[in-house]
Short mmCIF file of C-alpha atoms and ligand atoms in Angstrom, two decimals:
data_model
loop_
_atom_site.label_atom_id
_atom_site.label_comp_id
_atom_site.label_asym_id
_atom_site.label_seq_id
_atom_site.Cartn_x
_atom_site.Cartn_y
_atom_site.Cartn_z
CA MET A 1200 25.72 -7.46 -11.13
CA HIS A 1201 23.24 -7.02 -13.82
CA LYS A 1202 20.29 -9.20 -13.30
CA SER A 1203 20.42 -10.79 -16.79
CA SER A 1204 24.03 -11.80 -16.42
CA ASN A 1205 22.88 -13.91 -13.43
CA LEU A 1206 20.06 -15.37 -15.58
CA ARG A 1207 22.83 -16.55 -18.09
CA LYS A 1208 24.76 -18.16 -15.37
CA ILE A 1209 21.90 -19.93 -14.17
CA ARG A 1210 21.00 -21.27 -17.53
CA LYS A 1211 24.50 -22.68 -18.02
CA SER A 1212 24.52 -24.27 -14.64
CA MET A 1213 21.05 -25.74 -15.43
CA GLU A 1214 22.43 -27.18 -18.66
CA LYS A 1215 25.04 -28.94 -16.50
CA THR A 1216 23.02 -30.17 -13.58
CA LEU A 1217 19.80 -31.30 -15.51
CA ASP A 1218 19.55 -34.18 -17.94
CA PRO A 1219 18.85 -33.14 -21.53
CA LYS A 1220 15.03 -33.71 -21.35
CA ARG A 1221 14.66 -31.88 -18.24
CA PHE A 1222 16.83 -28.93 -19.46
CA GLU A 1223 14.61 -28.60 -22.66
CA HIS A 1224 11.53 -28.58 -20.32
CA THR A 1225 13.15 -25.87 -18.19
CA LEU A 1226 13.94 -23.67 -21.11
CA GLY A 1227 10.38 -24.09 -22.41
CA VAL A 1228 8.86 -23.05 -18.99
CA ALA A 1229 11.46 -20.13 -18.82
CA TYR A 1230 10.37 -18.74 -22.15
CA THR A 1231 6.67 -19.48 -21.62
CA ALA A 1232 6.93 -17.72 -18.24
CA ALA A 1233 8.45 -14.83 -19.99
CA ALA A 1234 5.63 -14.77 -22.42
CA LEU A 1235 2.86 -14.81 -19.87
CA ALA A 1236 4.74 -11.98 -18.03
CA MET A 1237 4.43 -9.89 -21.15
CA CYS A 1238 0.94 -10.69 -21.29
CA TYR A 1239 -0.09 -9.90 -17.70
CA GLY A 1240 2.55 -7.17 -16.68
CA GLU A 1241 4.90 -9.33 -14.56
CA ASP A 1242 8.56 -8.57 -14.42
CA ILE A 1243 10.09 -10.68 -17.28
CA VAL A 1244 13.36 -11.32 -15.92
CA LYS A 1245 11.79 -12.57 -12.63
CA ALA A 1246 9.57 -14.71 -14.43
CA GLU A 1247 12.36 -16.21 -16.68
CA THR A 1248 14.67 -16.70 -13.54
CA ALA A 1249 11.82 -18.54 -11.65
CA GLY A 1250 11.14 -20.77 -14.87
CA MET A 1251 14.81 -21.36 -15.19
CA LEU A 1252 15.26 -22.57 -11.65
CA HIS A 1253 11.89 -24.18 -10.87
CA ASP A 1254 13.10 -27.60 -11.56
CA CYS A 1255 16.75 -27.08 -10.27
CA ALA A 1256 16.50 -29.96 -7.78
CA LYS A 1257 14.60 -32.24 -10.20
CA CYS A 1258 17.63 -34.42 -11.19
CA MET A 1259 18.89 -35.00 -7.70
CA SER A 1260 18.60 -38.33 -6.13
CA ASN A 1261 15.87 -38.92 -3.55
CA GLU A 1262 18.42 -39.63 -0.83
CA LYS A 1263 20.19 -36.28 -1.55
CA LYS A 1264 16.87 -34.45 -1.46
CA LEU A 1265 15.90 -36.13 1.90
CA SER A 1266 19.30 -35.43 3.47
CA ILE A 1267 19.13 -31.67 2.38
CA CYS A 1268 15.75 -31.32 4.03
CA GLU A 1269 16.96 -33.07 7.22
CA LYS A 1270 20.08 -31.08 7.37
CA HIS A 1271 18.49 -27.76 6.97
CA ASN A 1272 15.30 -28.40 8.91
CA ILE A 1273 12.94 -28.33 5.95
CA SER A 1274 9.78 -30.08 7.01
CA ILE A 1275 8.69 -33.35 5.02
CA ASN A 1276 5.10 -34.50 5.25
CA ASP A 1277 3.92 -38.02 4.98
CA ILE A 1278 3.14 -37.81 1.39
CA GLU A 1279 6.61 -36.34 0.58
CA TYR A 1280 8.22 -39.27 2.35
CA LYS A 1281 6.42 -41.74 0.27
CA ASN A 1282 7.05 -39.72 -2.83
CA PRO A 1283 10.33 -37.94 -2.47
CA PHE A 1284 10.01 -36.41 -5.97
CA LEU A 1285 7.71 -34.05 -4.72
CA LEU A 1286 10.47 -32.48 -2.55
CA HIS A 1287 12.18 -31.05 -5.59
CA ALA A 1288 10.15 -27.76 -5.10
CA LYS A 1289 11.08 -27.22 -1.54
CA VAL A 1290 14.73 -28.36 -2.17
CA GLY A 1291 14.78 -26.33 -5.33
CA SER A 1292 13.72 -23.14 -3.59
CA TYR A 1293 16.35 -23.68 -0.96
CA ILE A 1294 19.10 -24.13 -3.70
CA ALA A 1295 17.96 -21.06 -5.54
CA MET A 1296 18.43 -18.92 -2.39
CA LYS A 1297 21.83 -20.63 -1.34
CA LYS A 1298 23.57 -21.39 -4.55
CA TYR A 1299 21.94 -18.99 -7.07
CA ASN A 1300 21.69 -15.98 -4.63
CA VAL A 1301 17.96 -15.43 -5.47
CA HIS A 1302 16.65 -13.39 -2.62
CA ASP A 1303 13.31 -12.18 -4.00
CA ARG A 1304 10.68 -13.64 -1.96
CA ASP A 1305 8.07 -13.95 -4.72
CA THR A 1306 10.66 -15.74 -6.91
CA ILE A 1307 11.44 -18.18 -4.19
CA ASN A 1308 7.68 -18.91 -3.47
CA ALA A 1309 7.11 -19.39 -7.22
CA ILE A 1310 9.83 -22.28 -7.11
CA LEU A 1311 8.39 -23.57 -3.79
CA ASN A 1312 4.74 -23.84 -4.85
CA HIS A 1313 5.20 -24.87 -8.42
CA THR A 1314 3.75 -28.46 -8.03
CA THR A 1315 1.10 -28.04 -5.62
CA GLY A 1316 0.07 -24.25 -5.94
CA ARG A 1317 -1.37 -22.66 -2.93
CA PRO A 1318 -4.44 -20.75 -2.03
CA ASN A 1319 -4.32 -17.14 -3.15
CA MET A 1320 -1.09 -17.34 -5.27
CA SER A 1321 0.78 -14.25 -6.43
CA LEU A 1322 0.76 -13.32 -10.24
CA LEU A 1323 4.31 -14.65 -10.53
CA GLU A 1324 3.37 -18.12 -8.61
CA LYS A 1325 0.39 -18.50 -11.23
CA ILE A 1326 2.62 -17.74 -14.14
CA ILE A 1327 5.26 -20.48 -13.17
CA PHE A 1328 2.49 -23.01 -12.20
CA VAL A 1329 0.77 -22.48 -15.55
CA ALA A 1330 4.03 -22.36 -17.68
CA ASP A 1331 5.17 -25.69 -16.22
CA TYR A 1332 2.06 -27.18 -17.48
CA ILE A 1333 1.74 -25.63 -20.93
CA GLU A 1334 5.30 -25.22 -22.02
CA PRO A 1335 5.73 -26.31 -25.80
CA GLY A 1336 7.54 -29.54 -25.04
CA ARG A 1337 4.63 -31.04 -22.83
CA LYS A 1338 2.65 -33.53 -24.96
CA GLN A 1339 0.25 -35.43 -22.82
CA ALA A 1340 -2.30 -33.74 -20.82
CA PRO A 1341 -6.00 -33.68 -21.54
CA ASN A 1342 -7.26 -30.26 -22.93
CA LEU A 1343 -3.90 -28.88 -23.31
CA SER A 1344 -4.39 -26.94 -26.51
CA GLU A 1345 -7.41 -25.44 -24.86
CA ILE A 1346 -5.60 -24.68 -21.70
CA ARG A 1347 -2.73 -23.24 -23.75
CA ARG A 1348 -5.09 -20.75 -25.38
CA GLN A 1349 -6.90 -19.91 -22.21
CA ALA A 1350 -3.60 -19.15 -20.46
CA PHE A 1351 -3.26 -16.04 -22.46
CA LEU A 1352 -6.87 -14.98 -22.10
CA ASP A 1353 -7.63 -15.63 -18.55
CA LEU A 1354 -4.79 -16.89 -16.26
CA ASP A 1355 -7.04 -17.76 -13.49
CA GLU A 1356 -9.46 -19.99 -15.60
CA ALA A 1357 -6.18 -21.73 -17.03
CA LEU A 1358 -4.98 -22.27 -13.43
CA PHE A 1359 -8.11 -23.69 -12.09
CA ARG A 1360 -8.63 -26.04 -15.09
CA ILE A 1361 -4.98 -27.39 -14.58
CA LEU A 1362 -5.77 -27.97 -11.00
CA GLY A 1363 -8.89 -29.87 -11.84
CA ASP A 1364 -7.29 -31.98 -14.47
CA THR A 1365 -4.42 -32.67 -12.22
CA LEU A 1366 -6.76 -34.06 -9.46
CA VAL A 1367 -8.55 -36.14 -12.16
CA TYR A 1368 -5.26 -37.57 -13.44
CA LEU A 1369 -3.94 -38.39 -9.98
CA ASP A 1370 -7.15 -40.05 -9.10
CA SER A 1371 -6.98 -42.22 -12.42
CA VAL A 1372 -3.58 -43.37 -11.67
CA LYS A 1373 -4.28 -43.91 -7.98
CA GLY A 1374 -1.54 -41.48 -7.12
CA ASP A 1375 -1.13 -39.77 -3.90
CA VAL A 1376 -2.59 -36.26 -3.72
CA ASP A 1377 -0.62 -33.71 -1.75
CA PRO A 1378 -3.34 -32.25 0.60
CA MET A 1379 -2.04 -28.72 -0.65
CA THR A 1380 -3.20 -29.54 -4.38
CA GLN A 1381 -6.71 -30.31 -2.92
CA LYS A 1382 -6.69 -27.13 -0.86
CA THR A 1383 -5.66 -25.01 -3.86
CA TYR A 1384 -8.25 -26.50 -5.95
CA ASP A 1385 -10.95 -25.85 -3.44
CA PHE A 1386 -9.78 -22.31 -3.03
CA TYR A 1387 -9.83 -21.59 -6.82
CA LYS A 1388 -13.18 -23.26 -7.21
CA GLU A 1389 -14.70 -20.85 -4.86
CA TYR A 1390 -12.61 -18.06 -6.35
CA MET A 1391 -13.78 -18.67 -9.92
CA GLU A 1392 -17.51 -19.08 -8.73
CA ASN A 1393 -17.24 -15.62 -7.19
CA LYS A 1394 -15.48 -14.20 -10.27
CA ARG A 1395 -18.21 -15.42 -12.56
CA ARG A 1396 -21.05 -14.29 -10.21
CA GLU A 1397 -19.44 -10.74 -10.08
CA ALA A 1398 -19.06 -10.73 -13.93
CA ALA A 1399 -22.70 -11.82 -14.30
CA HIS A 1400 -23.94 -9.22 -11.81
CA GLY A 1401 -21.85 -6.50 -13.73
CA GLN A 1402 -23.56 -7.23 -16.85
CA HIS A 1403 -27.04 -6.70 -15.23
CA GLY A 1404 -26.16 -3.46 -14.06
FE1 LIG B 1920 8.68 -29.61 -11.06
FE1 LIG B 1921 8.61 -28.59 -14.29
#
């Protein structure tokens, strides 16, 4: 089967499974991911596919998500038990494999890690994480226009700012922070410091 015909099938299926708002968001993420793939030299079809599927489990009831995890031995941490919506990434990556026959490891990881990120993300994972935050339909986030611009200039910088703003936001609403979000932030804080230091060193000769 040609790759892009699978993408068309996935898009149709998303239109049926997701509510209209979530479907709009999904299209926004898929196209933004494709644009970032063009910018940074990632496979465009892969980026669009991952974007199209990233929230495929979002409109499922919490009970259903929890039961899929239990049935298929997908581990659930305390924060996920308390906030089952967080599970849509884990369950979504499982559905992408089983229902949509996506077997590319990087694509599956991009879906799996799209809410918390992880240290040392691949280019595709960064693209989906950033696209999810900056897609045109998103409205309320601090520094959004600046981050949108930054995303096409320095993907790591945009990623780092999103992680920082997400932690500030979660703190302000007293939301639970998945330990992985903090771990990812800490990793990229150090990563960006090293990157800046190297850039400065390079300038001096
Ligand atoms: Fe999501
Ligand atoms: Fe999303």
